């Protein structure tokens, strides 16, 4: 009962923090895509570089998020951006790089060599093969990476409350400090629902972006 | 366009292995030349050096006497049709877009591309309306290979390279595709280099045959000469033991069928009675029946017609029959007739229009003459 009461009484606050949460993810993911996908493509031709890049991205991802925020606060402080939205956005971008780079790389490399050979033999240039053959075929795998990144982004953004970015973390962390379990519960449920919702929304987007022929051949397998 | 290979060589492993070893030959303009030989003998390597998917390590390739080095690689490839081993259709593109790839690279206007795609689909015997907007996943293996062939012809190239284009298909559909393909080449007369494992296919399709082994040419000659005068034991073993029957594979139905024959047009002759009269007048015990546009419906016999009322519809007494196409070879004709128990078989074009009939007796006579020449 107390639970619903809290929601009714704090509707504005919930909406505000939810939008802030979405805002952070909404800024971070496009940036992550703009970095991750081109990097994934660029390294697909160089095995050694690819290994190094993937290694760096994996290391970045193993940094605990609190530590990462610590770095960020220190690094951005001189620019007056040490707390608030900017460090949160950067953190989400950093964590998103690995799934995006890795999935793009794999998707580009795994295109059937016979398909690429046919395209080359027909007189397509490397660039044409990339844009007309490899990328359209890579859509589902890249989108899977993006979903991975987005779900992670939802939880990282929750912790970003601690560096003043606000967002749904507010309910969890202030609830904990005030020993108001109902707040914690509301926060946890909202974060969970947002994670599931984001994943679902991106699945729908994936369906929209995946070429029909690819869907047909997948459903056949 | 004529293609001349001059001491063409491909070395691997710093020259320790020669996949293609110093071969020289000329592929004649407007002819279909088959490359055949055991797995690993260098067929695909030879083919890919011609469109520079593989760079040669020695010798030269000349297109109408112009060296391949003087040509831009990308432009060269756009002028050479290419059907790879295992088709390689683009699964994310519709049939239309697959065929349109090279025309679009060459910046043809869209209307011209559309007309061309429709024309090509008709050529490979697929209904454009029905298939144009399907995706590869919605096609059968045989249909995919037809699209592969259509795609290689798309921009009307002078030269077409085909690497086992019918390899992945069951024997029955393969024969149909081969027939269709012979008919196509009869119309387009391109310089085609066709790789296959299958000696029957080589004999059936090739104007000339190149037999390769270990990166060398063992024999290069007109198909008939390869069959009749194999260069050595290697070629003989490739040809196999049943050379008399293989001889039948070189002859096609179109040169051996009878064009004047008795048929009944069901558009004009509608009842059993008129059909019987007609047969009696012609002193025939049976006749093939055609419908609109001369499309074969089957045949009727006097015996069967006599059991019916003479006012009955003729159509209902027509018996369905096997048929064969003019570009099939005589071997296929024999098999069809033996399997269906026919002493003669109607010959129809790709639209099922009756062209004539072929008699079993003719085939037996031809076989007899082959056996004599082998003795
Ligand atoms: N990159 C490579 N490095 C070393 N050897 C190679 C390479 N590519 C091909 N070969 C060798 O060259 C030889 C000729 O290969 P090729 O693909 O031309 O054979 P093929 O006649 O087309 O055979 P198949 O009928 O099996 O398709 C083979 O022995 C193959 O192992
Ligand atoms: Mg091969």
Coordinates of C-alpha atoms and ligand atoms in Angstrom, one line a residue:
Chain A
X1 CA 0.0 0.0 0.0
X2 CA 2.7 2.3 1.0
X3 CA 4.3 1.5 -2.3
X4 CA 1.5 2.9 -4.4
X5 CA 1.1 5.8 -2.1
X6 CA 4.7 6.7 -2.7
X7 CA 4.2 6.5 -6.4
X8 CA 1.1 8.7 -6.4
X9 CA 2.7 11.3 -4.1
X10 CA 5.9 11.5 -6.1
X11 CA 4.7 11.2 -9.7
X12 CA 6.5 14.3 -10.8
X13 CA 9.8 13.3 -9.3
X14 CA 9.6 9.8 -10.8
X15 CA 8.9 11.3 -14.2
X16 CA 11.8 13.8 -13.9
X17 CA 14.3 11.1 -12.9
X18 CA 13.1 8.7 -15.5
X19 CA 13.6 11.4 -18.2
X20 CA 17.0 12.2 -16.9
X21 CA 17.9 8.6 -17.0
X22 CA 16.7 8.3 -20.6
X23 CA 18.5 11.5 -21.5
X24 CA 21.9 10.2 -20.4
X25 CA 21.4 6.9 -22.3
X26 CA 20.0 8.8 -25.2
X27 CA 23.0 11.0 -25.5
X28 CA 25.6 8.2 -24.8
X29 CA 24.4 5.5 -27.1
X30 CA 24.5 7.5 -30.4
X31 CA 28.0 8.6 -29.4
X32 CA 29.0 5.0 -28.7
X33 CA 27.6 3.9 -32.0
X34 CA 29.4 6.7 -33.8
X35 CA 32.7 5.5 -32.3
X36 CA 32.2 1.8 -31.9
X37 CA 30.8 0.9 -35.4
X38 CA 33.5 2.8 -37.4
X39 CA 36.2 1.4 -35.1
X40 CA 34.9 -2.1 -35.5
X41 CA 34.9 -1.7 -39.3
X42 CA 38.3 0.0 -39.4
X43 CA 40.0 -2.9 -37.5
X44 CA 38.3 -5.7 -39.4
X45 CA 41.1 -5.6 -41.9
X46 CA 44.0 -5.8 -39.4
X47 CA 44.0 -8.8 -37.2
X48 CA 46.7 -7.5 -34.9
X49 CA 45.1 -4.0 -34.4
X50 CA 41.8 -5.7 -33.8
X51 CA 43.2 -7.9 -31.0
X52 CA 44.8 -4.8 -29.3
X53 CA 41.6 -2.7 -29.6
X54 CA 39.4 -5.5 -28.3
X55 CA 41.8 -6.1 -25.5
X56 CA 41.7 -2.4 -24.5
X57 CA 38.0 -2.3 -24.7
X58 CA 37.7 -5.4 -22.5
X59 CA 40.0 -3.8 -19.9
X60 CA 38.0 -0.6 -19.9
X61 CA 34.9 -2.7 -19.2
X62 CA 36.4 -4.5 -16.2
X63 CA 37.0 -1.2 -14.4
X64 CA 34.4 -1.0 -11.6
X65 CA 31.9 1.7 -12.4
X66 CA 32.6 3.6 -9.1
X67 CA 36.3 3.7 -9.9
X68 CA 35.5 4.9 -13.4
X69 CA 33.4 7.7 -12.0
X70 CA 36.2 8.6 -9.7
X71 CA 38.6 9.0 -12.6
X72 CA 36.0 11.0 -14.5
X73 CA 35.4 13.4 -11.7
X74 CA 39.1 14.0 -11.4
X75 CA 39.7 14.3 -15.1
X76 CA 36.8 16.5 -15.9
X77 CA 37.0 18.8 -12.9
X78 CA 39.4 21.3 -14.6
X79 CA 36.7 21.8 -17.3
X80 CA 34.0 22.4 -14.6
X81 CA 32.3 19.2 -15.7
X82 CA 33.4 16.8 -13.0
X83 CA 29.9 16.1 -11.7
X84 CA 26.6 15.8 -13.4
X85 CA 25.6 14.5 -16.8
X86 CA 28.9 14.7 -18.7
X87 CA 30.8 12.1 -16.7
X88 CA 27.8 9.8 -16.7
X89 CA 27.5 10.0 -20.4
X90 CA 31.2 9.3 -20.9
X91 CA 31.0 6.3 -18.6
X92 CA 28.1 4.8 -20.5
X93 CA 30.0 5.4 -23.7
X94 CA 33.1 3.7 -22.4
X95 CA 31.2 0.6 -21.3
X96 CA 29.3 0.4 -24.5
X97 CA 32.4 0.3 -26.7
X98 CA 33.3 -3.3 -26.1
X99 CA 30.0 -4.8 -27.2
X100 CA 29.7 -2.4 -30.1
X101 CA 33.2 -2.8 -31.4
X102 CA 33.3 -6.5 -30.9
X103 CA 29.9 -7.2 -32.5
X104 CA 30.7 -5.0 -35.4
X105 CA 34.0 -6.7 -35.9
X106 CA 32.5 -10.2 -35.8
X107 CA 29.6 -9.3 -38.0
X108 CA 31.8 -7.8 -40.7
X109 CA 34.3 -10.7 -40.6
X110 CA 31.7 -13.4 -40.6
X111 CA 30.1 -12.4 -43.9
X112 CA 30.3 -15.5 -46.1
X113 CA 33.6 -15.2 -48.1
X114 CA 31.7 -16.6 -51.2
X115 CA 29.4 -13.6 -50.9
X116 CA 32.3 -11.1 -50.8
X117 CA 34.1 -12.9 -53.6
X118 CA 31.0 -12.7 -55.8
X119 CA 30.8 -9.0 -55.1
X120 CA 34.4 -8.5 -55.8
X121 CA 34.2 -10.5 -59.0
X122 CA 31.3 -8.4 -60.1
X123 CA 33.4 -5.2 -59.9
X124 CA 32.4 -3.7 -56.6
X125 CA 35.0 -1.6 -54.9
X126 CA 35.9 -2.2 -51.2
X127 CA 33.8 0.7 -50.1
X128 CA 30.8 -0.5 -52.1
X129 CA 31.2 -4.0 -50.6
X130 CA 31.3 -2.5 -47.1
X131 CA 28.1 -0.4 -47.6
X132 CA 26.1 -2.6 -49.9
X133 CA 27.0 -6.0 -48.7
X134 CA 28.8 -6.3 -45.4
X135 CA 26.9 -3.7 -43.3
X136 CA 23.4 -4.7 -44.3
X137 CA 24.2 -8.3 -43.5
X138 CA 25.8 -7.2 -40.2
X139 CA 22.7 -5.3 -38.9
X140 CA 21.3 -8.0 -36.6
X141 CA 24.7 -8.7 -34.9
X142 CA 25.5 -5.0 -34.5
X143 CA 22.0 -4.4 -33.0
X144 CA 22.6 -7.3 -30.6
X145 CA 25.7 -5.4 -29.4
X146 CA 23.7 -2.2 -29.1
X147 CA 21.1 -3.9 -26.9
X148 CA 23.8 -5.3 -24.7
X149 CA 25.3 -1.8 -24.4
X150 CA 21.9 -0.2 -23.7
X151 CA 21.0 -2.5 -20.9
X152 CA 24.4 -2.0 -19.3
X153 CA 23.9 1.7 -19.8
X154 CA 20.7 1.6 -17.8
X155 CA 22.5 0.2 -14.8
X156 CA 25.6 2.3 -15.1
X157 CA 23.5 5.4 -15.2
X158 CA 21.8 4.3 -12.0
X159 CA 25.2 4.5 -10.2
X160 CA 25.9 7.8 -11.9
X161 CA 23.5 9.3 -9.3
X162 CA 26.4 9.2 -6.9
X163 CA 28.3 11.8 -9.0
X164 CA 25.3 14.1 -9.3
X165 CA 23.9 13.0 -12.6
X166 CA 20.6 12.2 -10.9
X167 CA 18.4 9.7 -12.7
X168 CA 16.6 6.7 -11.2
X169 CA 19.5 6.0 -8.9
X170 CA 18.1 8.8 -6.7
X171 CA 15.3 6.5 -5.4
X172 CA 17.7 3.6 -4.6
X173 CA 20.5 5.6 -3.0
X174 CA 18.4 8.1 -1.1
X175 CA 16.1 5.4 -0.1
X176 CA 19.1 3.4 1.3
X177 CA 20.5 6.4 3.2
X178 CA 17.1 7.3 4.7
X179 CA 16.3 3.6 5.3
X180 CA 13.1 4.0 3.3
X181 CA 12.8 0.6 1.7
X182 CA 9.7 1.6 -0.3
X183 CA 11.9 4.2 -2.2
X184 CA 14.5 1.5 -2.9
X185 CA 11.9 -0.8 -4.2
X186 CA 10.3 1.8 -6.5
X187 CA 13.8 2.6 -7.8
X188 CA 14.7 -1.0 -8.3
X189 CA 11.5 -1.7 -10.2
X190 CA 11.8 1.3 -12.4
X191 CA 15.4 0.5 -13.3
X192 CA 14.5 -3.1 -14.1
X193 CA 11.5 -2.0 -16.2
X194 CA 13.6 0.5 -18.0
X195 CA 16.2 -2.2 -18.8
X196 CA 13.6 -4.6 -20.1
X197 CA 11.8 -1.8 -22.0
X198 CA 15.0 -0.5 -23.7
X199 CA 15.9 -4.0 -24.8
X200 CA 12.4 -4.5 -26.2
X201 CA 12.4 -1.2 -28.0
X202 CA 15.7 -1.9 -29.6
X203 CA 14.6 -5.4 -30.6
X204 CA 11.7 -3.7 -32.5
X205 CA 14.2 -1.3 -34.1
X206 CA 16.4 -4.3 -35.0
X207 CA 13.4 -5.9 -36.8
X208 CA 12.9 -2.6 -38.7
X209 CA 16.5 -2.2 -39.7
X210 CA 17.3 -5.9 -40.6
X211 CA 16.9 -6.4 -44.4
X212 CA 13.9 -8.6 -45.2
X213 CA 16.0 -11.2 -47.1
X214 CA 18.3 -11.6 -44.0
X215 CA 15.2 -12.2 -41.8
X216 CA 13.8 -14.8 -44.2
X217 CA 17.1 -16.7 -44.4
X218 CA 17.4 -16.7 -40.6
X219 CA 14.0 -18.0 -40.0
X220 CA 14.7 -20.8 -42.5
X221 CA 17.7 -22.1 -40.6
Chain B
X1 CA 35.9 -11.1 -77.4
X2 CA 38.8 -13.5 -77.6
X3 CA 40.9 -14.4 -74.6
X4 CA 44.5 -15.6 -75.0
X5 CA 46.5 -17.1 -72.1
X6 CA 50.2 -16.8 -72.7
X7 CA 52.5 -18.9 -70.5
X8 CA 50.1 -18.2 -67.7
X9 CA 51.5 -19.3 -64.3
X10 CA 50.4 -19.2 -60.7
X11 CA 53.0 -20.1 -58.1
X12 CA 52.3 -20.5 -54.4
X13 CA 54.6 -21.0 -51.4
X14 CA 57.4 -18.9 -52.9
X15 CA 57.3 -20.9 -56.1
X16 CA 57.4 -24.3 -54.4
X17 CA 54.0 -25.2 -55.8
X18 CA 52.5 -24.3 -59.2
X19 CA 48.7 -24.3 -59.2
X20 CA 48.8 -23.3 -62.9
X21 CA 51.9 -24.1 -64.7
X22 CA 52.8 -22.2 -67.9
X23 CA 49.6 -22.8 -69.9
X24 CA 49.0 -21.2 -73.2
X25 CA 45.7 -21.3 -75.1
X26 CA 43.1 -19.2 -76.8
X27 CA 39.4 -19.1 -75.8
X28 CA 37.6 -18.5 -79.1
X29 CA 35.2 -15.6 -79.4
X30 CA 31.5 -16.6 -79.0
X31 CA 32.3 -20.2 -78.1
X32 CA 31.6 -22.0 -74.9
X33 CA 34.9 -23.6 -73.7
X34 CA 34.8 -26.1 -70.9
X35 CA 37.6 -26.5 -68.4
X36 CA 37.6 -29.9 -66.8
X37 CA 39.9 -32.0 -64.7
X38 CA 40.3 -33.6 -61.3
X39 CA 39.9 -31.5 -58.1
X40 CA 42.8 -29.3 -57.4
X41 CA 44.1 -29.3 -61.0
X42 CA 43.9 -25.5 -61.3
X43 CA 40.5 -24.8 -62.9
X44 CA 39.3 -22.2 -60.5
X45 CA 42.7 -20.6 -60.3
X46 CA 42.8 -20.2 -64.1
X47 CA 39.3 -18.7 -64.1
X48 CA 40.1 -16.2 -61.2
X49 CA 43.2 -15.0 -62.9
X50 CA 41.1 -13.9 -65.8
X51 CA 39.1 -11.5 -63.6
X52 CA 42.0 -10.8 -61.3
X53 CA 40.5 -12.3 -58.2
X54 CA 43.8 -14.0 -58.1
X55 CA 46.9 -12.3 -59.4
X56 CA 49.0 -14.3 -61.8
X57 CA 52.7 -14.8 -61.0
X58 CA 53.8 -15.2 -64.6
X59 CA 52.8 -15.0 -68.2
X60 CA 50.0 -12.8 -69.6
X61 CA 46.3 -12.7 -70.3
X62 CA 45.2 -10.9 -73.5
X63 CA 41.7 -9.7 -74.3
X64 CA 41.5 -9.2 -78.0
X65 CA 45.3 -8.9 -77.9
X66 CA 45.3 -6.3 -75.2
X67 CA 47.1 -7.2 -72.0
X68 CA 45.2 -7.5 -68.8
X69 CA 47.7 -5.1 -67.2
X70 CA 46.5 -2.3 -69.4
X71 CA 43.0 -2.5 -68.0
X72 CA 41.5 -1.2 -64.8
X73 CA 40.7 -4.1 -62.5
X74 CA 37.3 -2.8 -61.4
X75 CA 36.2 -1.9 -65.0
X76 CA 37.5 -5.2 -66.2
X77 CA 35.4 -7.1 -63.7
X78 CA 32.3 -5.2 -64.6
X79 CA 32.7 -6.3 -68.2
X80 CA 33.1 -9.9 -67.3
X81 CA 30.1 -11.9 -66.1
X82 CA 31.0 -14.1 -63.3
X83 CA 29.1 -17.0 -61.7
X84 CA 31.0 -18.4 -58.8
X85 CA 31.2 -21.9 -57.4
X86 CA 28.3 -22.1 -54.9
X87 CA 26.3 -19.2 -56.5
X88 CA 26.9 -16.5 -53.8
X89 CA 23.6 -14.7 -54.2
X90 CA 23.3 -11.7 -51.9
X91 CA 20.7 -12.9 -49.3
X92 CA 19.7 -9.5 -48.2
X93 CA 18.8 -8.4 -51.7
X94 CA 15.7 -9.4 -53.7
X95 CA 16.1 -11.3 -57.0
X96 CA 15.7 -8.0 -58.8
X97 CA 18.4 -6.3 -56.8
X98 CA 20.8 -9.3 -57.2
X99 CA 20.5 -9.2 -61.0
X100 CA 20.7 -5.4 -61.0
X101 CA 24.0 -5.2 -59.2
X102 CA 26.3 -4.7 -62.2
X103 CA 23.9 -2.6 -64.2
X104 CA 23.6 -0.3 -61.2
X105 CA 27.4 -0.2 -60.8
X106 CA 27.5 0.9 -64.5
X107 CA 24.9 3.5 -63.8
X108 CA 22.2 2.3 -66.2
X109 CA 18.9 4.2 -65.9
X110 CA 16.4 2.4 -63.7
X111 CA 13.9 1.8 -66.4
X112 CA 16.5 0.0 -68.6
X113 CA 17.6 -2.1 -65.6
X114 CA 14.0 -3.1 -65.0
X115 CA 13.5 -4.1 -68.6
X116 CA 16.7 -6.0 -68.5
X117 CA 15.9 -7.9 -65.3
X118 CA 12.6 -9.0 -66.7
X119 CA 14.2 -10.0 -70.0
X120 CA 16.8 -12.1 -68.1
X121 CA 14.2 -13.8 -65.9
X122 CA 12.3 -14.8 -69.0
X123 CA 15.5 -16.1 -70.5
X124 CA 16.2 -18.4 -67.6
X125 CA 12.6 -19.5 -67.6
X126 CA 11.4 -17.8 -64.4
X127 CA 8.2 -15.7 -64.4
X128 CA 9.3 -12.2 -63.6
X129 CA 6.1 -11.2 -62.0
X130 CA 6.3 -14.1 -59.7
X131 CA 10.0 -14.1 -58.8
X132 CA 11.3 -10.6 -59.2
X133 CA 10.7 -9.5 -55.6
X134 CA 11.4 -12.8 -53.9
X135 CA 14.5 -13.2 -51.7
X136 CA 17.1 -16.0 -52.1
X137 CA 15.7 -17.7 -49.0
X138 CA 12.5 -18.2 -50.9
X139 CA 14.0 -19.9 -53.9
X140 CA 14.8 -23.6 -54.6
X141 CA 18.3 -24.6 -55.4
X142 CA 17.6 -24.7 -59.1
X143 CA 16.0 -21.3 -59.1
X144 CA 19.0 -19.8 -57.2
X145 CA 21.3 -21.2 -59.9
X146 CA 19.2 -19.7 -62.6
X147 CA 19.4 -16.3 -60.8
X148 CA 23.2 -16.8 -60.6
X149 CA 23.3 -17.4 -64.3
X150 CA 21.0 -14.4 -65.0
X151 CA 23.1 -12.2 -62.7
X152 CA 26.3 -13.1 -64.6
X153 CA 24.6 -12.1 -67.9
X154 CA 23.1 -8.9 -66.5
X155 CA 25.2 -6.1 -68.0
X156 CA 25.5 -8.0 -71.3
X157 CA 29.2 -8.8 -70.8
X158 CA 31.3 -10.0 -73.7
X159 CA 32.9 -12.7 -71.6
X160 CA 31.3 -14.9 -69.0
X161 CA 33.2 -17.0 -66.4
X162 CA 31.2 -19.8 -64.8
X163 CA 32.6 -22.0 -62.1
X164 CA 30.6 -25.2 -61.7
X165 CA 27.4 -23.1 -61.9
X166 CA 25.1 -26.2 -61.8
X167 CA 27.2 -28.1 -59.3
X168 CA 24.8 -28.0 -56.4
X169 CA 21.8 -29.3 -58.2
X170 CA 20.1 -32.7 -58.5
X171 CA 20.6 -34.5 -61.8
X172 CA 17.1 -33.9 -63.2
X173 CA 17.1 -30.2 -62.6
X174 CA 20.6 -30.0 -63.7
X175 CA 19.7 -31.4 -67.1
X176 CA 16.8 -28.9 -67.4
X177 CA 19.1 -26.0 -66.6
X178 CA 21.7 -27.2 -69.0
X179 CA 19.1 -27.4 -71.8
X180 CA 17.9 -23.9 -70.9
X181 CA 21.5 -22.7 -70.9
X182 CA 22.3 -24.2 -74.3
X183 CA 19.3 -22.4 -75.6
X184 CA 20.5 -19.1 -74.0
X185 CA 24.0 -19.4 -75.5
X186 CA 22.5 -20.2 -78.9
X187 CA 20.8 -16.7 -78.6
X188 CA 23.5 -14.6 -77.0
X189 CA 26.7 -16.2 -78.4
X190 CA 29.1 -15.0 -75.7
X191 CA 32.6 -16.1 -75.0
X192 CA 32.0 -18.4 -72.1
X193 CA 34.5 -20.3 -70.0
X194 CA 32.7 -22.9 -68.1
X195 CA 34.3 -25.0 -65.3
X196 CA 32.9 -28.4 -64.4
X197 CA 33.8 -31.7 -62.8
X198 CA 31.2 -33.6 -64.8
X199 CA 32.4 -35.0 -68.2
X200 CA 28.8 -35.4 -69.4
X201 CA 28.1 -31.8 -68.7
X202 CA 31.4 -30.9 -70.5
X203 CA 30.4 -32.9 -73.6
X204 CA 26.9 -31.6 -73.6
X205 CA 27.7 -27.9 -73.3
X206 CA 31.2 -27.4 -74.7
X207 CA 32.0 -26.3 -78.2
X208 CA 35.6 -27.0 -77.1
X209 CA 37.1 -28.8 -74.1
X210 CA 40.2 -28.1 -72.2
X211 CA 41.4 -31.0 -70.1
X212 CA 43.6 -30.1 -67.2
X213 CA 45.7 -32.0 -64.8
X214 CA 48.3 -30.8 -62.2
X215 CA 48.2 -27.3 -63.5
X216 CA 48.9 -28.4 -67.1
X217 CA 46.8 -28.7 -70.2
X218 CA 46.5 -32.3 -71.2
X219 CA 44.3 -31.8 -74.3
X220 CA 42.5 -28.9 -75.9
X221 CA 40.3 -29.5 -78.9
X222 CA 36.7 -29.4 -80.3
X223 CA 34.5 -31.6 -78.1
X224 CA 33.9 -34.1 -80.8
X225 CA 37.7 -34.6 -81.3
X226 CA 38.3 -35.0 -77.6
X227 CA 35.6 -37.7 -77.5
X228 CA 36.8 -39.5 -80.6
X229 CA 40.5 -39.1 -80.3
X230 CA 41.5 -38.9 -76.7
X231 CA 45.1 -37.7 -76.4
X232 CA 46.2 -40.3 -73.9
X233 CA 45.0 -42.7 -71.2
X234 CA 44.3 -39.9 -68.8
X235 CA 41.7 -38.4 -71.1
X236 CA 40.3 -41.9 -71.9
X237 CA 39.8 -42.6 -68.2
X238 CA 38.1 -39.2 -67.8
X239 CA 35.8 -40.0 -70.6
X240 CA 34.9 -43.3 -69.1
X241 CA 34.1 -46.6 -70.7
X242 CA 30.7 -45.9 -72.3
X243 CA 31.9 -43.8 -75.1
X244 CA 29.2 -45.0 -77.6
X245 CA 26.5 -43.7 -75.2
X246 CA 28.5 -40.5 -74.6
X247 CA 28.4 -40.0 -78.4
X248 CA 24.6 -39.7 -78.0
X249 CA 25.2 -36.9 -75.5
X250 CA 26.8 -34.9 -78.2
X251 CA 23.9 -35.1 -80.5
X252 CA 20.9 -33.0 -79.7
X253 CA 17.2 -33.6 -80.2
X254 CA 16.9 -30.5 -82.3
X255 CA 18.8 -32.1 -85.2
X256 CA 17.1 -35.4 -85.1
X257 CA 13.4 -34.9 -84.7
X258 CA 10.6 -35.0 -87.3
X259 CA 8.8 -31.8 -88.1
X260 CA 6.0 -33.1 -90.3
X261 CA 3.6 -35.1 -88.3
X262 CA -0.1 -35.3 -87.7
X263 CA -1.5 -33.3 -84.8
X264 CA -5.0 -32.2 -83.9
X265 CA -5.8 -28.7 -82.8
X266 CA -8.3 -28.9 -80.0
X267 CA -9.3 -25.3 -80.7
X268 CA -10.7 -26.4 -84.0
X269 CA -11.5 -30.1 -83.5
X270 CA -13.8 -30.1 -80.5
X271 CA -15.6 -33.4 -80.5
X272 CA -14.5 -37.1 -80.5
X273 CA -16.4 -37.6 -83.7
X274 CA -14.5 -35.0 -85.8
X275 CA -11.2 -36.2 -84.3
X276 CA -11.9 -39.8 -85.3
X277 CA -12.8 -38.7 -88.8
X278 CA -9.6 -36.7 -89.0
X279 CA -7.5 -39.6 -87.9
X280 CA -9.2 -42.0 -90.3
X281 CA -8.6 -39.6 -93.2
X282 CA -4.9 -39.4 -92.3
X283 CA -4.8 -43.2 -91.7
X284 CA -3.3 -42.7 -88.2
X285 CA -3.9 -44.7 -85.1
X286 CA -3.0 -41.8 -82.8
X287 CA -2.1 -38.1 -82.9
X288 CA -0.8 -35.4 -80.6
X289 CA -3.3 -32.8 -79.5
X290 CA -2.5 -29.2 -79.1
X291 CA -4.4 -26.3 -77.6
X292 CA -4.1 -22.5 -77.7
X293 CA -0.9 -21.3 -79.3
X294 CA 0.0 -24.8 -80.2
X295 CA 0.7 -25.9 -76.6
X296 CA 0.9 -29.6 -76.2
X297 CA -2.0 -31.2 -74.3
X298 CA -1.3 -34.9 -74.8
X299 CA -2.3 -37.4 -77.4
X300 CA -5.4 -39.4 -78.4
X301 CA -5.8 -42.9 -80.0
X302 CA -8.5 -44.2 -82.3
X303 CA -8.9 -47.1 -80.0
X304 CA -9.8 -45.0 -77.1
X305 CA -11.9 -42.5 -79.1
X306 CA -14.0 -45.3 -80.6
X307 CA -15.2 -46.3 -77.1
X308 CA -16.6 -42.8 -76.5
X309 CA -19.7 -41.1 -77.8
X310 CA -18.9 -39.0 -80.9
X311 CA -20.4 -35.9 -79.4
X312 CA -18.1 -36.1 -76.3
X313 CA -15.6 -33.4 -75.8
X314 CA -12.3 -34.4 -77.3
X315 CA -10.3 -32.8 -74.5
X316 CA -11.6 -35.3 -72.0
X317 CA -10.1 -38.2 -74.0
X318 CA -6.7 -36.7 -74.3
X319 CA -3.9 -38.7 -72.6
X320 CA -1.1 -36.8 -71.0
X321 CA 2.4 -37.6 -72.1
X322 CA 6.1 -37.0 -71.4
X323 CA 7.8 -34.5 -73.7
X324 CA 11.4 -33.4 -74.4
X325 CA 13.0 -30.2 -75.4
X326 CA 15.0 -29.6 -78.6
X327 CA 18.3 -28.8 -76.7
X328 CA 18.2 -32.0 -74.8
X329 CA 20.6 -34.6 -76.0
X330 CA 19.8 -38.0 -77.4
X331 CA 20.9 -39.8 -74.3
X332 CA 18.3 -37.9 -72.3
X333 CA 15.7 -38.6 -75.0
X334 CA 16.4 -42.3 -74.7
X335 CA 16.1 -42.3 -71.0
X336 CA 12.8 -40.3 -71.1
X337 CA 11.3 -42.7 -73.6
X338 CA 12.4 -45.9 -71.9
X339 CA 11.2 -44.7 -68.6
X340 CA 7.8 -43.6 -69.9
X341 CA 7.5 -46.6 -72.3
X342 CA 7.1 -44.5 -75.4
X343 CA 8.1 -45.4 -79.0
X344 CA 7.9 -41.7 -79.9
X345 CA 8.1 -38.6 -77.9
X346 CA 6.8 -35.1 -78.6
X347 CA 9.4 -32.3 -78.8
X348 CA 8.3 -29.0 -77.2
X349 CA 9.9 -25.7 -76.7
X350 CA 10.3 -24.0 -73.4
X351 CA 6.7 -22.6 -73.7
X352 CA 5.4 -26.2 -74.2
X353 CA 4.5 -25.6 -77.8
X354 CA 4.7 -28.7 -79.9
X355 CA 7.5 -28.6 -82.4
X356 CA 7.7 -32.2 -83.7
X357 CA 8.3 -35.7 -82.6
X358 CA 11.3 -37.9 -82.1
X359 CA 11.2 -41.7 -82.7
X360 CA 12.8 -44.3 -80.6
X361 CA 13.8 -46.1 -83.8
X362 CA 15.9 -43.1 -85.0
X363 CA 17.8 -43.3 -81.7
X364 CA 18.5 -47.0 -82.0
X365 CA 19.8 -46.5 -85.6
X366 CA 22.1 -43.7 -84.5
X367 CA 23.5 -45.8 -81.6
X368 CA 24.1 -48.7 -84.1
X369 CA 26.1 -46.4 -86.3
X370 CA 28.3 -45.4 -83.3
X371 CA 28.9 -48.9 -82.3
X372 CA 30.1 -49.7 -85.8
X373 CA 32.6 -46.8 -85.8
X374 CA 34.1 -48.0 -82.5
X375 CA 34.8 -51.6 -83.7
Ligands
LIG1 N1 46.1 -19.6 -51.5 C1 46.7 -20.8 -51.8 N2 47.8 -21.2 -51.3 C2 48.4 -22.4 -51.7 N3 47.8 -23.2 -52.5 C3 46.6 -22.9 -53.0 C4 46.0 -21.7 -52.7 N4 44.8 -21.6 -53.4 C5 44.7 -22.7 -54.1 N5 45.8 -23.5 -53.9 C6 46.1 -24.8 -54.5 O1 46.0 -24.7 -55.9 C7 45.5 -25.9 -56.5 C8 44.5 -25.5 -57.6 O2 43.4 -25.0 -56.9 P1 42.0 -24.7 -57.7 O3 41.1 -24.1 -56.8 O4 42.3 -24.0 -58.9 O5 41.5 -26.2 -58.1 P2 40.2 -26.6 -58.9 O6 40.7 -27.3 -60.1 O7 39.3 -25.5 -59.1 O8 39.6 -27.7 -58.0 P3 38.1 -28.0 -57.6 O9 37.6 -28.9 -58.8 O10 38.2 -28.8 -56.4 O11 37.3 -26.7 -57.5 C9 45.0 -26.8 -55.4 O12 46.0 -27.8 -55.2 C10 45.0 -25.8 -54.2 O13 45.2 -26.5 -53.0
LIG2 MG1 37.3 -25.0 -58.3

